[in-house]
PDB file of N, CA and C in Angstrom:
ATOM      1  N   MET A  12      24.737  26.930 -24.190  1.00 56.00           N
ATOM      2  CA  MET A  12      24.550  27.463 -22.694  1.00 56.00           C
ATOM      3  C   MET A  12      23.116  27.667 -22.334  1.00 56.00           C
ATOM      4  N   LYS A  13      22.474  28.305 -23.390  1.00 57.00           N
ATOM      5  CA  LYS A  13      20.882  28.333 -23.302  1.00 57.00           C
ATOM      6  C   LYS A  13      20.085  27.572 -23.149  1.00 57.00           C
ATOM      7  N   TRP A  14      20.528  26.157 -24.036  1.00 55.00           N
ATOM      8  CA  TRP A  14      19.886  24.873 -23.878  1.00 55.00           C
ATOM      9  C   TRP A  14      20.176  24.114 -22.377  1.00 55.00           C
ATOM     10  N   ILE A  15      21.380  24.336 -21.900  1.00 57.00           N
ATOM     11  CA  ILE A  15      21.196  23.999 -20.582  1.00 57.00           C
ATOM     12  C   ILE A  15      20.286  24.350 -19.660  1.00 57.00           C
ATOM     13  N   LEU A  16      20.027  25.969 -19.614  1.00 52.00           N
ATOM     14  CA  LEU A  16      19.391  26.582 -18.764  1.00 52.00           C
ATOM     15  C   LEU A  16      17.735  26.285 -18.916  1.00 52.00           C
ATOM     16  N   VAL A  17      17.560  26.151 -20.240  1.00 53.00           N
ATOM     17  CA  VAL A  17      16.113  25.481 -20.816  1.00 53.00           C
ATOM     18  C   VAL A  17      15.916  24.092 -20.126  1.00 53.00           C
ATOM     19  N   LEU A  18      16.814  23.137 -20.083  1.00 53.00           N
ATOM     20  CA  LEU A  18      16.652  21.601 -19.663  1.00 53.00           C
ATOM     21  C   LEU A  18      16.439  21.878 -18.345  1.00 53.00           C
ATOM     22  N   VAL A  19      17.323  22.574 -17.347  1.00 54.00           N
ATOM     23  CA  VAL A  19      17.367  22.671 -15.882  1.00 54.00           C
ATOM     24  C   VAL A  19      15.973  23.115 -15.409  1.00 54.00           C
ATOM     25  N   LEU A  20      15.333  24.224 -16.008  1.00 55.00           N
ATOM     26  CA  LEU A  20      14.388  24.849 -15.570  1.00 55.00           C
ATOM     27  C   LEU A  20      12.636  24.104 -16.157  1.00 55.00           C
ATOM     28  N   ALA A  21      13.194  23.400 -17.091  1.00 55.00           N
ATOM     29  CA  ALA A  21      12.084  22.070 -17.543  1.00 55.00           C
ATOM     30  C   ALA A  21      11.811  21.124 -16.336  1.00 55.00           C
ATOM     31  N   GLY A  22      12.897  20.613 -15.529  1.00 56.00           N
ATOM     32  CA  GLY A  22      13.107  19.844 -14.832  1.00 56.00           C
ATOM     33  C   GLY A  22      12.069  20.485 -13.346  1.00 56.00           C
ATOM     34  N   CYS A  23      12.160  21.794 -13.296  1.00 58.00           N
ATOM     35  CA  CYS A  23      11.644  22.179 -11.985  1.00 58.00           C
ATOM     36  C   CYS A  23      10.015  22.136 -12.128  1.00 58.00           C
ATOM     37  N   GLY A  24       9.437  21.991 -13.436  1.00 60.00           N
ATOM     38  CA  GLY A  24       8.014  21.915 -13.666  1.00 60.00           C
ATOM     39  C   GLY A  24       7.598  20.529 -13.659  1.00 60.00           C
ATOM     40  N   SER A  25       8.132  19.845 -13.052  1.00 66.00           N
ATOM     41  CA  SER A  25       7.536  18.370 -13.187  1.00 66.00           C
ATOM     42  C   SER A  25       6.795  18.497 -11.898  1.00 66.00           C
ATOM     43  N   ALA A  26       5.626  17.126 -11.818  1.00 70.00           N
ATOM     44  CA  ALA A  26       4.636  17.082 -11.058  1.00 70.00           C
ATOM     45  C   ALA A  26       5.456  17.045  -9.850  1.00 70.00           C
ATOM     46  N   PRO A  27       4.632  17.136  -8.508  1.00 76.00           N
ATOM     47  CA  PRO A  27       5.224  16.920  -7.088  1.00 76.00           C
ATOM     48  C   PRO A  27       5.292  15.303  -6.927  1.00 76.00           C
ATOM     49  N   LEU A  28       6.139  14.991  -6.033  1.00 79.00           N
ATOM     50  CA  LEU A  28       6.694  13.612  -5.573  1.00 79.00           C
ATOM     51  C   LEU A  28       5.548  13.383  -4.519  1.00 79.00           C
ATOM     52  N   ARG A  29       4.943  12.359  -4.493  1.00 84.00           N
ATOM     53  CA  ARG A  29       4.021  12.129  -3.372  1.00 84.00           C
ATOM     54  C   ARG A  29       4.946  10.826  -2.543  1.00 84.00           C
ATOM     55  N   VAL A  30       5.178  10.921  -1.514  1.00 83.00           N
ATOM     56  CA  VAL A  30       5.685   9.867  -0.510  1.00 83.00           C
ATOM     57  C   VAL A  30       4.792   9.760   0.742  1.00 83.00           C
ATOM     58  N   GLU A  31       4.474   8.240   0.683  1.00 84.00           N
ATOM     59  CA  GLU A  31       3.643   8.214   1.800  1.00 84.00           C
ATOM     60  C   GLU A  31       4.535   7.347   2.722  1.00 84.00           C
ATOM     61  N   VAL A  32       4.299   7.836   4.192  1.00 81.00           N
ATOM     62  CA  VAL A  32       5.020   7.360   5.190  1.00 81.00           C
ATOM     63  C   VAL A  32       4.119   7.037   6.086  1.00 81.00           C
ATOM     64  N   PRO A  33       3.965   5.681   6.680  1.00 78.00           N
ATOM     65  CA  PRO A  33       3.586   4.840   7.558  1.00 78.00           C
ATOM     66  C   PRO A  33       3.424   5.272   8.772  1.00 78.00           C
ATOM     67  N   VAL A  34       2.510   5.577   9.339  1.00 72.00           N
ATOM     68  CA  VAL A  34       2.278   6.159  10.679  1.00 72.00           C
ATOM     69  C   VAL A  34       1.258   5.533  11.682  1.00 72.00           C
ATOM     70  N   PHE A  35       1.949   4.968  12.897  1.00 72.00           N
ATOM     71  CA  PHE A  35       0.925   4.373  13.659  1.00 72.00           C
ATOM     72  C   PHE A  35      -0.345   4.937  14.226  1.00 72.00           C
ATOM     73  N   THR A  36      -1.308   4.410  14.183  1.00 70.00           N
ATOM     74  CA  THR A  36      -2.749   5.032  14.920  1.00 70.00           C
ATOM     75  C   THR A  36      -3.344   3.659  15.178  1.00 70.00           C
ATOM     76  N   GLN A  37      -3.824   3.967  16.430  1.00 74.00           N
ATOM     77  CA  GLN A  37      -4.638   2.954  17.337  1.00 74.00           C
ATOM     78  C   GLN A  37      -5.800   2.739  16.588  1.00 74.00           C
ATOM     79  N   CYS A  38      -5.906   1.390  16.317  1.00 77.00           N
ATOM     80  CA  CYS A  38      -7.538   1.032  15.714  1.00 77.00           C
ATOM     81  C   CYS A  38      -8.493   0.573  16.289  1.00 77.00           C
ATOM     82  N   VAL A  39      -8.307   0.536  17.627  1.00 79.00           N
ATOM     83  CA  VAL A  39      -9.459   0.293  18.483  1.00 79.00           C
ATOM     84  C   VAL A  39      -9.645   1.445  19.183  1.00 79.00           C
ATOM     85  N   LYS A  40     -10.729   2.311  19.091  1.00 79.00           N
ATOM     86  CA  LYS A  40     -11.220   3.543  19.469  1.00 79.00           C
ATOM     87  C   LYS A  40     -11.936   3.043  21.098  1.00 79.00           C
ATOM     88  N   GLU A  41     -12.599   2.043  21.028  1.00 84.00           N
ATOM     89  CA  GLU A  41     -13.168   1.568  22.456  1.00 84.00           C
ATOM     90  C   GLU A  41     -13.291   0.031  22.480  1.00 84.00           C
ATOM     91  N   VAL A  42     -13.040  -0.413  23.505  1.00 87.00           N
ATOM     92  CA  VAL A  42     -13.402  -1.986  23.590  1.00 87.00           C
ATOM     93  C   VAL A  42     -14.680  -2.393  24.386  1.00 87.00           C
ATOM     94  N   PRO A  43     -15.281  -3.144  23.483  1.00 91.00           N
ATOM     95  CA  PRO A  43     -16.726  -3.535  24.157  1.00 91.00           C
ATOM     96  C   PRO A  43     -16.780  -3.911  25.583  1.00 91.00           C
ATOM     97  N   GLN A  44     -17.705  -3.630  26.280  1.00 93.00           N
ATOM     98  CA  GLN A  44     -17.764  -3.951  27.723  1.00 93.00           C
ATOM     99  C   GLN A  44     -18.000  -5.528  27.875  1.00 93.00           C
ATOM    100  N   ARG A  45     -17.634  -6.280  28.427  1.00 94.00           N
ATOM    101  CA  ARG A  45     -18.018  -7.999  28.671  1.00 94.00           C
ATOM    102  C   ARG A  45     -18.937  -7.989  29.532  1.00 94.00           C
ATOM    103  N   PRO A  46     -19.898  -8.545  28.623  1.00 95.00           N
ATOM    104  CA  PRO A  46     -20.998  -8.816  29.971  1.00 95.00           C
ATOM    105  C   PRO A  46     -20.895  -9.732  30.913  1.00 95.00           C
ATOM    106  N   VAL A  47     -21.660  -9.579  31.965  1.00 96.00           N
ATOM    107  CA  VAL A  47     -21.378 -10.132  33.111  1.00 96.00           C
ATOM    108  C   VAL A  47     -22.618 -11.393  33.003  1.00 96.00           C
ATOM    109  N   TYR A  48     -22.141 -12.756  33.030  1.00 96.00           N
ATOM    110  CA  TYR A  48     -23.039 -13.834  32.522  1.00 96.00           C
ATOM    111  C   TYR A  48     -23.550 -14.263  33.888  1.00 96.00           C
ATOM    112  N   GLU A  49     -25.097 -14.615  33.768  1.00 96.00           N
ATOM    113  CA  GLU A  49     -25.684 -15.131  34.874  1.00 96.00           C
ATOM    114  C   GLU A  49     -25.009 -16.775  35.325  1.00 96.00           C
ATOM    115  N   PHE A  50     -24.466 -17.183  34.476  1.00 96.00           N
ATOM    116  CA  PHE A  50     -24.161 -18.596  34.591  1.00 96.00           C
ATOM    117  C   PHE A  50     -22.510 -18.602  35.210  1.00 96.00           C
ATOM    118  N   ASP A  51     -22.010 -17.549  35.107  1.00 96.00           N
ATOM    119  CA  ASP A  51     -20.798 -17.475  36.028  1.00 96.00           C
ATOM    120  C   ASP A  51     -21.068 -17.270  37.401  1.00 96.00           C
ATOM    121  N   GLN A  52     -22.045 -16.586  37.641  1.00 96.00           N
ATOM    122  CA  GLN A  52     -22.630 -16.415  39.329  1.00 96.00           C
ATOM    123  C   GLN A  52     -23.191 -17.464  39.772  1.00 96.00           C
ATOM    124  N   LEU A  53     -23.639 -18.797  39.106  1.00 96.00           N
ATOM    125  CA  LEU A  53     -24.256 -19.761  39.659  1.00 96.00           C
ATOM    126  C   LEU A  53     -23.755 -20.200  40.968  1.00 96.00           C
ATOM    127  N   ALA A  54     -24.232 -20.892  41.833  1.00 96.00           N
ATOM    128  CA  ALA A  54     -23.471 -21.508  42.857  1.00 96.00           C
ATOM    129  C   ALA A  54     -23.284 -23.026  42.717  1.00 96.00           C
ATOM    130  N   PRO A  55     -22.299 -23.401  42.969  1.00 95.00           N
ATOM    131  CA  PRO A  55     -21.986 -24.907  42.533  1.00 95.00           C
ATOM    132  C   PRO A  55     -22.825 -25.893  42.593  1.00 95.00           C
ATOM    133  N   ALA A  56     -24.016 -25.717  43.712  1.00 96.00           N
ATOM    134  CA  ALA A  56     -24.874 -26.723  43.700  1.00 96.00           C
ATOM    135  C   ALA A  56     -26.163 -26.517  42.759  1.00 96.00           C
ATOM    136  N   ALA A  57     -25.937 -25.491  41.860  1.00 97.00           N
ATOM    137  CA  ALA A  57     -27.184 -25.417  40.999  1.00 97.00           C
ATOM    138  C   ALA A  57     -27.704 -26.587  40.245  1.00 97.00           C
ATOM    139  N   THR A  58     -29.158 -26.431  40.021  1.00 97.00           N
ATOM    140  CA  THR A  58     -29.689 -27.773  39.469  1.00 97.00           C
ATOM    141  C   THR A  58     -29.425 -27.757  37.826  1.00 97.00           C
ATOM    142  N   ASP A  59     -29.537 -28.343  37.348  1.00 97.00           N
ATOM    143  CA  ASP A  59     -29.677 -28.570  35.918  1.00 97.00           C
ATOM    144  C   ASP A  59     -30.368 -27.498  35.304  1.00 97.00           C
ATOM    145  N   GLY A  60     -31.757 -27.400  35.709  1.00 97.00           N
ATOM    146  CA  GLY A  60     -32.437 -26.818  35.045  1.00 97.00           C
ATOM    147  C   GLY A  60     -32.181 -25.262  35.214  1.00 97.00           C
ATOM    148  N   GLU A  61     -31.373 -24.856  36.218  1.00 97.00           N
ATOM    149  CA  GLU A  61     -30.857 -23.640  36.901  1.00 97.00           C
ATOM    150  C   GLU A  61     -30.030 -23.116  35.809  1.00 97.00           C
ATOM    151  N   ILE A  62     -29.041 -24.007  35.500  1.00 97.00           N
ATOM    152  CA  ILE A  62     -27.866 -24.136  34.585  1.00 97.00           C
ATOM    153  C   ILE A  62     -28.451 -23.954  33.215  1.00 97.00           C
ATOM    154  N   VAL A  63     -29.293 -24.475  32.854  1.00 97.00           N
ATOM    155  CA  VAL A  63     -29.607 -24.408  31.199  1.00 97.00           C
ATOM    156  C   VAL A  63     -30.427 -23.039  31.099  1.00 97.00           C
ATOM    157  N   LEU A  64     -31.472 -22.279  32.140  1.00 97.00           N
ATOM    158  CA  LEU A  64     -31.989 -21.447  32.110  1.00 97.00           C
ATOM    159  C   LEU A  64     -30.924 -20.224  32.122  1.00 97.00           C
ATOM    160  N   ALA A  65     -29.942 -20.377  33.062  1.00 97.00           N
ATOM    161  CA  ALA A  65     -29.028 -19.258  32.785  1.00 97.00           C
ATOM    162  C   ALA A  65     -28.118 -19.139  31.734  1.00 97.00           C
ATOM    163  N   LEU A  66     -28.030 -20.252  30.929  1.00 97.00           N
ATOM    164  CA  LEU A  66     -27.201 -20.171  29.643  1.00 97.00           C
ATOM    165  C   LEU A  66     -28.152 -19.674  28.451  1.00 97.00           C
ATOM    166  N   ALA A  67     -29.454 -20.021  28.752  1.00 98.00           N
ATOM    167  CA  ALA A  67     -30.595 -19.219  27.836  1.00 98.00           C
ATOM    168  C   ALA A  67     -30.536 -17.916  27.984  1.00 98.00           C
ATOM    169  N   ARG A  68     -30.187 -17.522  28.861  1.00 97.00           N
ATOM    170  CA  ARG A  68     -30.659 -16.084  29.364  1.00 97.00           C
ATOM    171  C   ARG A  68     -29.298 -15.479  28.844  1.00 97.00           C
ATOM    172  N   ASP A  69     -28.282 -16.025  29.066  1.00 97.00           N
ATOM    173  CA  ASP A  69     -26.811 -15.384  28.598  1.00 97.00           C
ATOM    174  C   ASP A  69     -26.303 -15.475  27.322  1.00 97.00           C
ATOM    175  N   TRP A  70     -27.689 -16.449  26.486  1.00 98.00           N
ATOM    176  CA  TRP A  70     -26.819 -16.506  25.035  1.00 98.00           C
ATOM    177  C   TRP A  70     -27.131 -15.255  24.249  1.00 98.00           C
ATOM    178  N   PRO A  71     -28.102 -14.208  24.248  1.00 97.00           N
ATOM    179  CA  PRO A  71     -28.102 -13.119  23.609  1.00 97.00           C
ATOM    180  C   PRO A  71     -27.010 -12.181  23.890  1.00 97.00           C
ATOM    181  N   HIS A  72     -26.871 -12.129  25.163  1.00 97.00           N
ATOM    182  CA  HIS A  72     -25.743 -10.965  25.904  1.00 97.00           C
ATOM    183  C   HIS A  72     -24.351 -11.555  25.164  1.00 97.00           C
ATOM    184  N   GLY A  73     -24.328 -12.892  24.983  1.00 97.00           N
ATOM    185  CA  GLY A  73     -23.144 -13.364  24.428  1.00 97.00           C
ATOM    186  C   GLY A  73     -22.772 -13.075  22.788  1.00 97.00           C
ATOM    187  N   ARG A  74     -24.057 -13.311  22.249  1.00 97.00           N
ATOM    188  CA  ARG A  74     -23.861 -13.268  20.520  1.00 97.00           C
ATOM    189  C   ARG A  74     -23.888 -11.518  20.397  1.00 97.00           C
ATOM    190  N   LYS A  75     -24.460 -10.807  21.214  1.00 96.00           N
ATOM    191  CA  LYS A  75     -24.168  -8.981  20.913  1.00 96.00           C
ATOM    192  C   LYS A  75     -22.649  -8.505  21.320  1.00 96.00           C
ATOM    193  N   TYR A  76     -21.893  -9.197  22.243  1.00 96.00           N
ATOM    194  CA  TYR A  76     -20.653  -9.371  22.769  1.00 96.00           C
ATOM    195  C   TYR A  76     -19.881  -9.659  21.239  1.00 96.00           C
ATOM    196  N   GLU A  77     -20.288 -11.023  20.795  1.00 96.00           N
ATOM    197  CA  GLU A  77     -19.451 -11.092  19.806  1.00 96.00           C
ATOM    198  C   GLU A  77     -19.241 -10.550  18.616  1.00 96.00           C
ATOM    199  N   VAL A  78     -20.628 -10.092  18.159  1.00 94.00           N
ATOM    200  CA  VAL A  78     -20.814  -9.012  17.140  1.00 94.00           C
ATOM    201  C   VAL A  78     -20.092  -7.625  17.098  1.00 94.00           C
ATOM    202  N   GLU A  79     -19.928  -7.327  18.405  1.00 93.00           N
ATOM    203  CA  GLU A  79     -19.071  -6.075  18.880  1.00 93.00           C
ATOM    204  C   GLU A  79     -17.863  -6.074  18.770  1.00 93.00           C
ATOM    205  N   LEU A  80     -17.258  -7.176  19.037  1.00 92.00           N
ATOM    206  CA  LEU A  80     -15.694  -7.799  19.023  1.00 92.00           C
ATOM    207  C   LEU A  80     -15.240  -7.872  17.685  1.00 92.00           C
ATOM    208  N   GLU A  81     -16.463  -8.502  16.748  1.00 91.00           N
ATOM    209  CA  GLU A  81     -16.296  -8.504  15.447  1.00 91.00           C
ATOM    210  C   GLU A  81     -15.792  -7.596  14.694  1.00 91.00           C
ATOM    211  N   ALA A  82     -16.711  -6.349  14.790  1.00 88.00           N
ATOM    212  CA  ALA A  82     -16.831  -5.248  14.514  1.00 88.00           C
ATOM    213  C   ALA A  82     -15.483  -4.435  14.468  1.00 88.00           C
ATOM    214  N   VAL A  83     -15.029  -4.516  15.756  1.00 88.00           N
ATOM    215  CA  VAL A  83     -13.699  -3.907  16.372  1.00 88.00           C
ATOM    216  C   VAL A  83     -12.815  -4.263  15.482  1.00 88.00           C
ATOM    217  N   ILE A  84     -12.449  -5.797  15.664  1.00 87.00           N
ATOM    218  CA  ILE A  84     -11.359  -6.661  14.649  1.00 87.00           C
ATOM    219  C   ILE A  84     -11.598  -6.106  13.373  1.00 87.00           C
ATOM    220  N   ALA A  85     -12.772  -5.973  12.432  1.00 85.00           N
ATOM    221  CA  ALA A  85     -12.746  -5.685  11.258  1.00 85.00           C
ATOM    222  C   ALA A  85     -12.297  -4.364  11.065  1.00 85.00           C
ATOM    223  N   GLY A  86     -12.494  -3.349  11.911  1.00 80.00           N
ATOM    224  CA  GLY A  86     -11.859  -2.026  11.917  1.00 80.00           C
ATOM    225  C   GLY A  86     -10.376  -2.076  11.878  1.00 80.00           C
ATOM    226  N   CYS A  87      -9.683  -3.213  12.345  1.00 81.00           N
ATOM    227  CA  CYS A  87      -8.261  -2.967  12.418  1.00 81.00           C
ATOM    228  C   CYS A  87      -7.831  -3.817  11.289  1.00 81.00           C
ATOM    229  N   ILE A  88      -8.303  -4.625  10.389  1.00 76.00           N
ATOM    230  CA  ILE A  88      -7.855  -5.059   9.109  1.00 76.00           C
ATOM    231  C   ILE A  88      -7.584  -4.110   8.023  1.00 76.00           C
ATOM    232  N   LEU A  89      -6.493  -4.254   7.635  1.00 65.00           N
ATOM    233  CA  LEU A  89      -5.822  -3.421   6.482  1.00 65.00           C
ATOM    234  C   LEU A  89      -6.509  -3.553   5.220  1.00 65.00           C
ATOM    235  N   PRO A  90      -7.006  -2.846   4.431  1.00 64.00           N
ATOM    236  CA  PRO A  90      -7.952  -3.241   3.282  1.00 64.00           C
ATOM    237  C   PRO A  90      -7.514  -3.993   2.338  1.00 64.00           C
ATOM    238  N   ASP A  91      -6.148  -4.345   2.343  1.00 60.00           N
ATOM    239  CA  ASP A  91      -5.666  -5.258   1.391  1.00 60.00           C
ATOM    240  C   ASP A  91      -6.017  -6.609   1.844  1.00 60.00           C
ATOM    241  N   GLU A  92      -6.088  -6.709   3.447  1.00 49.00           N
ATOM    242  CA  GLU A  92      -6.023  -8.045   4.046  1.00 49.00           C
ATOM    243  C   GLU A  92      -7.532  -8.267   3.925  1.00 49.00           C
ATOM    244  N   LYS A  93      -8.636  -7.360   3.727  1.00 50.00           N
ATOM    245  CA  LYS A  93     -10.041  -7.762   3.383  1.00 50.00           C
ATOM    246  C   LYS A  93     -10.052  -8.250   2.268  1.00 50.00           C
ATOM    247  N   ALA A  94      -9.449  -7.768   1.328  1.00 52.00           N
ATOM    248  CA  ALA A  94      -9.446  -8.411  -0.018  1.00 52.00           C
ATOM    249  C   ALA A  94      -9.258  -9.757  -0.128  1.00 52.00           C
ATOM    250  N   GLU A  95      -8.366 -10.198   0.684  1.00 54.00           N
ATOM    251  CA  GLU A  95      -7.951 -11.362   0.394  1.00 54.00           C
ATOM    252  C   GLU A  95      -8.662 -12.558   1.087  1.00 54.00           C
ATOM    253  N   ARG A  96      -9.842 -12.250   1.861  1.00 52.00           N
ATOM    254  CA  ARG A  96     -10.897 -13.195   2.479  1.00 52.00           C
ATOM    255  C   ARG A  96     -11.801 -13.313   1.835  1.00 52.00           C
TER     256      ARG A  96
END
């Protein structure tokens, strides 16, 4: 009878069991503001030169927006998915 009590008490001293439960958390904290492109505001009768200049001025704004979006998306990818890429 003493041995049974010893075995039962020995089971209580084991390491605690860790259980991971997935919890939904929003990965996007802030959505980057879409730039206002000059090209979109051109008159339909704009000349080719005006169109090219508007596109050239819009280029840096578009690239900055693209980098911000990629950073937001990268923050949402799980670590296992990043390793596969």
